[in-house]
PDB file of C-alpha atoms in Angstrom:
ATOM      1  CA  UNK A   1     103.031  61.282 138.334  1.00 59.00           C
ATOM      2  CA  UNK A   2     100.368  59.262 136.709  1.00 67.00           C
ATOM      3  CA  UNK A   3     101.392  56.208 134.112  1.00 52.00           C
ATOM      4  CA  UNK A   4     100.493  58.396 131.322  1.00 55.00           C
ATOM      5  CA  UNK A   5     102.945  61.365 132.388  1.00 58.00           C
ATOM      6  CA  UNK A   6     105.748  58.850 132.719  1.00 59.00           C
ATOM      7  CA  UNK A   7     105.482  57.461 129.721  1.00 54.00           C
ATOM      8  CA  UNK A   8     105.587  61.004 128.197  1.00 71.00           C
ATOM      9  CA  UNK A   9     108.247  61.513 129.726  1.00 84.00           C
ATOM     10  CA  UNK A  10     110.415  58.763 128.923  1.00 81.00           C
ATOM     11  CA  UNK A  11     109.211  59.232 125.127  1.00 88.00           C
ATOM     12  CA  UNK A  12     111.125  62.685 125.318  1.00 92.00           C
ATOM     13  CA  UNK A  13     113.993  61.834 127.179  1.00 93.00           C
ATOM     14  CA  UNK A  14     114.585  59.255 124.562  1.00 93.00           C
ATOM     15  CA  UNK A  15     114.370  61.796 121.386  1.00 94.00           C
ATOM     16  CA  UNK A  16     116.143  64.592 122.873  1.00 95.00           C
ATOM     17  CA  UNK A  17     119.008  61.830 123.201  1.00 96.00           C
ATOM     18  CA  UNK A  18     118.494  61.299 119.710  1.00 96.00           C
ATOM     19  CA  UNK A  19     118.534  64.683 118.722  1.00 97.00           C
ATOM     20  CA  UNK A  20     122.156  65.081 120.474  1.00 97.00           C
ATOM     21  CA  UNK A  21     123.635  62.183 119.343  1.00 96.00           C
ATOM     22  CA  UNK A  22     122.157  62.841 115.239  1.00 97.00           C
ATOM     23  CA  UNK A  23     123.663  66.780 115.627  1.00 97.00           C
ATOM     24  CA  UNK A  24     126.570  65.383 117.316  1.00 97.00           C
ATOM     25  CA  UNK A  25     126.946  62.756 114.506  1.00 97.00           C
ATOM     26  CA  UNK A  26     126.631  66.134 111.655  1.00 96.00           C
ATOM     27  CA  UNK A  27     129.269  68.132 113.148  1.00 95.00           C
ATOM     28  CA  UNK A  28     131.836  65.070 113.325  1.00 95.00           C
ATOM     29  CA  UNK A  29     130.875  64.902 109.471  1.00 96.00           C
ATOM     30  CA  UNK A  30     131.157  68.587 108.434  1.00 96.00           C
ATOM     31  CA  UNK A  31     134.575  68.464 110.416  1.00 95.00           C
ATOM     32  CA  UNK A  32     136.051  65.295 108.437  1.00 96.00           C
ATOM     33  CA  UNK A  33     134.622  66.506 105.208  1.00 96.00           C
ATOM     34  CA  UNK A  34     136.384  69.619 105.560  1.00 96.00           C
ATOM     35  CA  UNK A  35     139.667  68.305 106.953  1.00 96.00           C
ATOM     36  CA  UNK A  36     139.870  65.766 103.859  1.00 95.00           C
ATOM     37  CA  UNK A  37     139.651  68.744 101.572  1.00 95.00           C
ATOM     38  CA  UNK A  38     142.109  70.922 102.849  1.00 95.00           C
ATOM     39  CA  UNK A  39     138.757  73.671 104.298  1.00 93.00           C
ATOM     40  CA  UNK A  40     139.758  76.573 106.212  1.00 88.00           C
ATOM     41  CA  UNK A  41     135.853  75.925 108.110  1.00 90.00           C
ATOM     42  CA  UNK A  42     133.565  73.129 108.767  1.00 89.00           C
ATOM     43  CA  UNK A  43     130.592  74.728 105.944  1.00 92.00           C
ATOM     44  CA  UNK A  44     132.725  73.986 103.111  1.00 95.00           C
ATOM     45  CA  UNK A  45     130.454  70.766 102.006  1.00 96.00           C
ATOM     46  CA  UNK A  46     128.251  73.684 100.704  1.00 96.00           C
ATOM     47  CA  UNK A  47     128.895  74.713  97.212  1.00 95.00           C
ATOM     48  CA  UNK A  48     126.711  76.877  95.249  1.00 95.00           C
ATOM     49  CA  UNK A  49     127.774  74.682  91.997  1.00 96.00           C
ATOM     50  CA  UNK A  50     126.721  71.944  92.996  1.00 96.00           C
ATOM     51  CA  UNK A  51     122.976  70.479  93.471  1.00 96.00           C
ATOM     52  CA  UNK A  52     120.911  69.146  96.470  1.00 96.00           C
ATOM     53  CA  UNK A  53     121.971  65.394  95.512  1.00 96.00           C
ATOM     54  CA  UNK A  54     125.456  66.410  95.319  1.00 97.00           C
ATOM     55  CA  UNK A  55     125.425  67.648  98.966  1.00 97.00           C
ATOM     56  CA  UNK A  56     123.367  64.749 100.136  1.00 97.00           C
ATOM     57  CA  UNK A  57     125.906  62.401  98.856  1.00 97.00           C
ATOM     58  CA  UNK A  58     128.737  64.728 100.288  1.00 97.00           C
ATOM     59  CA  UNK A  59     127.281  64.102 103.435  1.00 97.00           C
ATOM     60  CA  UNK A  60     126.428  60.564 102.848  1.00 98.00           C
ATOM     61  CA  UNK A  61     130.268  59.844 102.143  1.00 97.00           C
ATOM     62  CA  UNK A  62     131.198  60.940 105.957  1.00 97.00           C
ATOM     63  CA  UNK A  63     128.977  58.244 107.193  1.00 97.00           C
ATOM     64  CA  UNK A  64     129.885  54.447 107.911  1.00 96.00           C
ATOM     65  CA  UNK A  65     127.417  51.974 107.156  1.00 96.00           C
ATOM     66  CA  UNK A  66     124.740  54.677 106.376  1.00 97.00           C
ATOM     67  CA  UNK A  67     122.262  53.968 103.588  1.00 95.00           C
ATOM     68  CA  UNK A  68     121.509  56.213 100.306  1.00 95.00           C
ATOM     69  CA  UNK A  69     117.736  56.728  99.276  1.00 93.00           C
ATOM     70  CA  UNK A  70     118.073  57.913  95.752  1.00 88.00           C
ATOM     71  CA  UNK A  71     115.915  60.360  94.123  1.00 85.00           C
ATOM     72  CA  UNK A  72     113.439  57.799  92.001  1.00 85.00           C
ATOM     73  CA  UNK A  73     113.189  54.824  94.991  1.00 77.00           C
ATOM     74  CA  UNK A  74     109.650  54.702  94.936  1.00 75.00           C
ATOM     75  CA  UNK A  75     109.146  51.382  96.041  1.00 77.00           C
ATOM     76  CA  UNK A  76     111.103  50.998  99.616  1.00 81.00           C
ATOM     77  CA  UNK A  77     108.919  52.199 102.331  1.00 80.00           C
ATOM     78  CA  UNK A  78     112.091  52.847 104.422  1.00 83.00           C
ATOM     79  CA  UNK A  79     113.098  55.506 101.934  1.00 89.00           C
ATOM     80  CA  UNK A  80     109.490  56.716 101.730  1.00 88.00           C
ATOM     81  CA  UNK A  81     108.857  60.641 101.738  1.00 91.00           C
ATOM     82  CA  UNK A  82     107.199  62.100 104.548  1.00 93.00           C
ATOM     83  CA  UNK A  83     105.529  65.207 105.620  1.00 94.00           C
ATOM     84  CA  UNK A  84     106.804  67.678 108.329  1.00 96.00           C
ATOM     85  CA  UNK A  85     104.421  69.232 110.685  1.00 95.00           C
ATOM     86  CA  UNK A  86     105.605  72.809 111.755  1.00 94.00           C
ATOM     87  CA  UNK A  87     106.445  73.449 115.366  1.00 94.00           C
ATOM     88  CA  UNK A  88     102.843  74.596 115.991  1.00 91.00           C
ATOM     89  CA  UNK A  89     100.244  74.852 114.290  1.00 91.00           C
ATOM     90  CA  UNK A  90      99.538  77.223 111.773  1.00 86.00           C
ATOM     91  CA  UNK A  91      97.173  78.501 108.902  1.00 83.00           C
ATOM     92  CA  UNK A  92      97.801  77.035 105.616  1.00 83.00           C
ATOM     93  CA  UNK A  93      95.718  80.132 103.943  1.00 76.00           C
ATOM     94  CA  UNK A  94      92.812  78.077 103.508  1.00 79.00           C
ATOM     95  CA  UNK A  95      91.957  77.683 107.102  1.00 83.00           C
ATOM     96  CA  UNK A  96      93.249  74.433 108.031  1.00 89.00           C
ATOM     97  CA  UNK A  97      96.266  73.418 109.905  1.00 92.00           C
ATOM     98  CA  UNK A  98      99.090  72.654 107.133  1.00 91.00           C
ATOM     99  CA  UNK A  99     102.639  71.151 106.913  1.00 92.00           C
ATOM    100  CA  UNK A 100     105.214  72.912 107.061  1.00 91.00           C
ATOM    101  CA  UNK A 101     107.887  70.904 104.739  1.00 92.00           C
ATOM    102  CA  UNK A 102     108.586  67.017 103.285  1.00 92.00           C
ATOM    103  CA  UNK A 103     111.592  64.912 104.337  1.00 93.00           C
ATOM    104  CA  UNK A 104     111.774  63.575 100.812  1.00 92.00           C
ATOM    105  CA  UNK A 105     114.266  61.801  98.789  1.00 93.00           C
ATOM    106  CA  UNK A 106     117.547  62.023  98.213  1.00 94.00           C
ATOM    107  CA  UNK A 107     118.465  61.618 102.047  1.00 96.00           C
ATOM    108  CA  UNK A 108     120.180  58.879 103.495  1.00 96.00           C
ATOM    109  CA  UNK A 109     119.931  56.922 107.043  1.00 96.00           C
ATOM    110  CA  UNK A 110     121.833  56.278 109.275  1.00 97.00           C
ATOM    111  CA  UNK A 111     123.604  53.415 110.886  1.00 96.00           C
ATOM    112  CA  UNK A 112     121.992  54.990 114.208  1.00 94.00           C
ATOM    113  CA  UNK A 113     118.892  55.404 112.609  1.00 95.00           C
ATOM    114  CA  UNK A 114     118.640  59.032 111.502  1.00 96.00           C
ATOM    115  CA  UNK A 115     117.449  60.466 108.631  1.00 97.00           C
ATOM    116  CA  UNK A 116     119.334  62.909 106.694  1.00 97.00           C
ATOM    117  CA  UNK A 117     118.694  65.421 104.299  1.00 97.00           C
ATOM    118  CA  UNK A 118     119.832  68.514 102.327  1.00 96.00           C
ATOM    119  CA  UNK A 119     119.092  71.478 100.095  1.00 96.00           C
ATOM    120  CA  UNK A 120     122.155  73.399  98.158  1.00 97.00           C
ATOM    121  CA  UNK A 121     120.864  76.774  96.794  1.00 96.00           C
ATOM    122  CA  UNK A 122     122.368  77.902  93.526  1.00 95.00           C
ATOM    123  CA  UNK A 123     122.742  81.484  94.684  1.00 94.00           C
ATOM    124  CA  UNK A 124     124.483  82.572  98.182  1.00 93.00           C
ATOM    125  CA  UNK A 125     122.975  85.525  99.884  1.00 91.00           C
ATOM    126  CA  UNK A 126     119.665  86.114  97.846  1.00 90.00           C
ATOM    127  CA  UNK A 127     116.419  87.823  98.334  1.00 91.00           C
ATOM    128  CA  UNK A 128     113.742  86.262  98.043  1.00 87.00           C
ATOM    129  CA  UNK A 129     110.170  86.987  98.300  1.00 88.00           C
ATOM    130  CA  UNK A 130     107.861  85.685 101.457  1.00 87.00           C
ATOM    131  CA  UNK A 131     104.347  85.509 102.555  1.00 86.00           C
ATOM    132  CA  UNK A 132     103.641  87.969 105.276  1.00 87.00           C
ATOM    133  CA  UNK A 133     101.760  86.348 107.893  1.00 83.00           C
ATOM    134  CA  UNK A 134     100.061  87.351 111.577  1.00 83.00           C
ATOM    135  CA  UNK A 135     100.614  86.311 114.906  1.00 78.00           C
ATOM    136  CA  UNK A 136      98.315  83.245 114.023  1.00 70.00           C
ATOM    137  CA  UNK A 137      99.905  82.501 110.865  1.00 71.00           C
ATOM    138  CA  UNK A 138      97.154  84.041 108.648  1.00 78.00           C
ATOM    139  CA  UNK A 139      97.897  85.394 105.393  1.00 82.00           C
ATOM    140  CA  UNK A 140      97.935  89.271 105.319  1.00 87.00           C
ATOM    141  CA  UNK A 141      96.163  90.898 102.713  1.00 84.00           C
ATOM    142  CA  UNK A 142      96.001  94.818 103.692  1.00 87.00           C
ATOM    143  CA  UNK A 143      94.671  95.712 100.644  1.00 86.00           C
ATOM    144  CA  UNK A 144      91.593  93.130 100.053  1.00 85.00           C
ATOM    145  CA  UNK A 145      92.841  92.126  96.830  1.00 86.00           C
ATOM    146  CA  UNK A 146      92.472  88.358  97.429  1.00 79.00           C
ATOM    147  CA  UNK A 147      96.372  88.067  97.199  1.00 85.00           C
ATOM    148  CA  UNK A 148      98.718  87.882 100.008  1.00 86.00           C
ATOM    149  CA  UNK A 149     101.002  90.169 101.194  1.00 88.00           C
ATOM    150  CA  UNK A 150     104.819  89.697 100.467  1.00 89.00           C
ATOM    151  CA  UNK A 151     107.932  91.022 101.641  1.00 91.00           C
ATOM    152  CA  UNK A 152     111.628  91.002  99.747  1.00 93.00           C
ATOM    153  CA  UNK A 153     113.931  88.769 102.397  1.00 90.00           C
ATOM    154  CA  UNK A 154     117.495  88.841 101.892  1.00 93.00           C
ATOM    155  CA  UNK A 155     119.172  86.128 103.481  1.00 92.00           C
ATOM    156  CA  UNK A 156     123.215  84.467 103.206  1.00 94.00           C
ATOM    157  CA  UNK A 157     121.705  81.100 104.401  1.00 95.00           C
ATOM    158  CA  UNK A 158     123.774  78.685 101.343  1.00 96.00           C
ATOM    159  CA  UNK A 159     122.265  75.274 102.421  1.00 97.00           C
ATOM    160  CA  UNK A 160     120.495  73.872 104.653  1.00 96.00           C
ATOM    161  CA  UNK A 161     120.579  70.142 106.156  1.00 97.00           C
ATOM    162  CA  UNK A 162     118.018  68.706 107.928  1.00 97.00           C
ATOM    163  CA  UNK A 163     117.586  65.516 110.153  1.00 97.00           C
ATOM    164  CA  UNK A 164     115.174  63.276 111.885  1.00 97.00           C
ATOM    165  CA  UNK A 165     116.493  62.209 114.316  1.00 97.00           C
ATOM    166  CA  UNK A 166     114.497  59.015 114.674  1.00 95.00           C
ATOM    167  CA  UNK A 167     114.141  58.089 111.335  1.00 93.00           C
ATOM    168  CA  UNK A 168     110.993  58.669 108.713  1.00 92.00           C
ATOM    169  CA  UNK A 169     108.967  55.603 109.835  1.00 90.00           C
ATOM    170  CA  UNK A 170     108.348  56.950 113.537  1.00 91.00           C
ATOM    171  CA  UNK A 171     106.738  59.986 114.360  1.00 88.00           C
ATOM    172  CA  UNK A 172     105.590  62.725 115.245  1.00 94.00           C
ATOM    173  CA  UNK A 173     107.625  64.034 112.263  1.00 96.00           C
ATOM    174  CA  UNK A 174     107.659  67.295 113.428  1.00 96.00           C
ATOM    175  CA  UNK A 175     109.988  70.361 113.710  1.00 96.00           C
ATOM    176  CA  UNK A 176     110.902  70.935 117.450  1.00 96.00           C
ATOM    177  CA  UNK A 177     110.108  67.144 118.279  1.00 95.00           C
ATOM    178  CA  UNK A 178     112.321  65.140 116.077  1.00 96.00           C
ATOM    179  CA  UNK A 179     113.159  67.138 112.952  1.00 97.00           C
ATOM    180  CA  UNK A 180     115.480  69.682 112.705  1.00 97.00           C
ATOM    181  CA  UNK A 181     117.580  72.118 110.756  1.00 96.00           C
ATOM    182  CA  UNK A 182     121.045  73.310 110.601  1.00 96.00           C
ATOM    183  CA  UNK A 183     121.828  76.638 108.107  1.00 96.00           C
ATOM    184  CA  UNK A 184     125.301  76.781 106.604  1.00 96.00           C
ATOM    185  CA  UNK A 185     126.740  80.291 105.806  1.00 95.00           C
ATOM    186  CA  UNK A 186     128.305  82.377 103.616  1.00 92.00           C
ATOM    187  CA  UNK A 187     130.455  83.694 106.481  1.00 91.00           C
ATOM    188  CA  UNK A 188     131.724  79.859 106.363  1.00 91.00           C
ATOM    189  CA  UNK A 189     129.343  79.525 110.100  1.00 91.00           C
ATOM    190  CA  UNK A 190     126.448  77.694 110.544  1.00 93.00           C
ATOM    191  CA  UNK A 191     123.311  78.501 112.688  1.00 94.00           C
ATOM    192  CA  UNK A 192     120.744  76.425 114.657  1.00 93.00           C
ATOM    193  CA  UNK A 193     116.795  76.526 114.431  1.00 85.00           C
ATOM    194  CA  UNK A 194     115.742  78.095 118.086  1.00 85.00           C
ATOM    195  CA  UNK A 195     113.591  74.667 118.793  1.00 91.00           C
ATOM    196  CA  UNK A 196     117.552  72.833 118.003  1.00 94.00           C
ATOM    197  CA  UNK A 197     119.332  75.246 120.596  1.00 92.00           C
ATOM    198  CA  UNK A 198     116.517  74.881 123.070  1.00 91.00           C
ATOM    199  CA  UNK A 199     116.861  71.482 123.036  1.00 94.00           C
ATOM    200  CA  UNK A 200     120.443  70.921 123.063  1.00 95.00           C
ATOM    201  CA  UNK A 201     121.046  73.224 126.284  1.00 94.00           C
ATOM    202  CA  UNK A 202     117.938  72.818 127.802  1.00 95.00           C
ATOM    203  CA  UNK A 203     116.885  68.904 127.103  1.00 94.00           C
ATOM    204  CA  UNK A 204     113.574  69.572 125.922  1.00 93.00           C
ATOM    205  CA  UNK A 205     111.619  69.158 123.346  1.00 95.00           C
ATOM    206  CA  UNK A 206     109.953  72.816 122.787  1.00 92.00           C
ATOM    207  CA  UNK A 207     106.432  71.646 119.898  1.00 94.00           C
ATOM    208  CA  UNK A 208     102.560  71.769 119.699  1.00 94.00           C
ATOM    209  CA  UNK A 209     101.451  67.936 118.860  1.00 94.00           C
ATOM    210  CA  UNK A 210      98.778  69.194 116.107  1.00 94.00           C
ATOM    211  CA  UNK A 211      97.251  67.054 112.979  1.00 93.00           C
ATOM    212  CA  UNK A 212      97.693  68.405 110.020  1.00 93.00           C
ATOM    213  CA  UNK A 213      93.941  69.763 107.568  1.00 91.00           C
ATOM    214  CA  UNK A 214      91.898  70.486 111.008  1.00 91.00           C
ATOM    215  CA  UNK A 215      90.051  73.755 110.837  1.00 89.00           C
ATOM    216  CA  UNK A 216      91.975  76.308 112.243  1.00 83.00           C
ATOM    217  CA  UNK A 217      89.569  78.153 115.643  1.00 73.00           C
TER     218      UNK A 217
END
């Protein structure tokens, strides 16, 4: 293999440690938040009372020497917020390559180095409405009408948390690379993104490297 490959390779093999020991890290949490509040399962951390910061700090409680980056700390670039690049690429609906999401304050890191972060819905299952979108991630508009296509979702997803599992300051900041999701339930389970699963059972990394606001071909 030439230098270049190795190094790739070794990159990767670093990350998807990461990635283990960061999901690893969030179960051991869920588990000791809900065995200090008397939970029947591990999901209980989600409440549909509560807000995003509340969760965040929930979390934030089950980890030593982790550190908090509240809501208005502007100023610290290690707290900074940061854009996520989707898995691959994709149409923003104005023809260029777009993000998909923002690891953005509050979240906390790690004593390891990880980046955590949540987002408590207020309403547990809901519909919601979505953007329909093609096989290249194009809007649909059937009917020419200059608006996009929607379709009414429901979903029982309460919360979601996310991580990075090398921190904001190093990239690629990207889902399937180093960012990742976990759903919690209102069946008291939680799921895994595909790109999380892959990884974990397969030790790979499963992403398109793209840059986000190039022309989509």
């Amino acid at each position: 293999m030439t230098l270049p490959a190795l190094v790739g390779k070794y990159k990767e093999k670093v990350l998807v440690t990461q990635v283990k020991k960061t999901y690893s890290e969030l179960q051991n949490a869920l588990k000791m938040y809900a065995a200090k509040n008397g939970c029947s399962d591990i999901t209980c951390i989600s409440d549909t009372n509560q807000t995003t910061e509340d969760l965040v700090k929930r979390m934030y409680e089950q980890f030593s020497g982790a550190k908090f980056c509240e809501t208005n700390n502007t100023k610290e670039t290690l707290c900074k917020n940061t854009a996520i690049k989707a898995t691959k690429p994709f149409n923003n609906g104005y023809g260029q390559t777009g993000q998909e999401d923002a690891f953005s304050r509050p979240y906390f890191i790690t004593a390891s180095g990880s980046a955590i972060k949540g987002l408590q819905y207020n309403e547990c299952p809901r519909t919601v409405q979505q953007y329909i979108r093609d096989e290249k991630g194009n809007f649909v508009d059937s009917d020419n009408d200059g608006q996009p296509d929607t379709e009414a979702v429901t979903t029982n997803i309460c919360a979601i948390l996310y991580f990075d599992a090398n921190g904001t300051q190093n990239g690629p900041n990207q889902f399937g690379a180093d960012v990742y999701r976990i759903n919690l339930l209102s069946s008291g389970q939680f799921t895994l993104g595909y790109d999380l699963n892959k990884t974990l059972t397969e030790d790979k990394l499963y992403y398109t490297p793209y840059n986000v606001g190039v022309e989509m071909k």
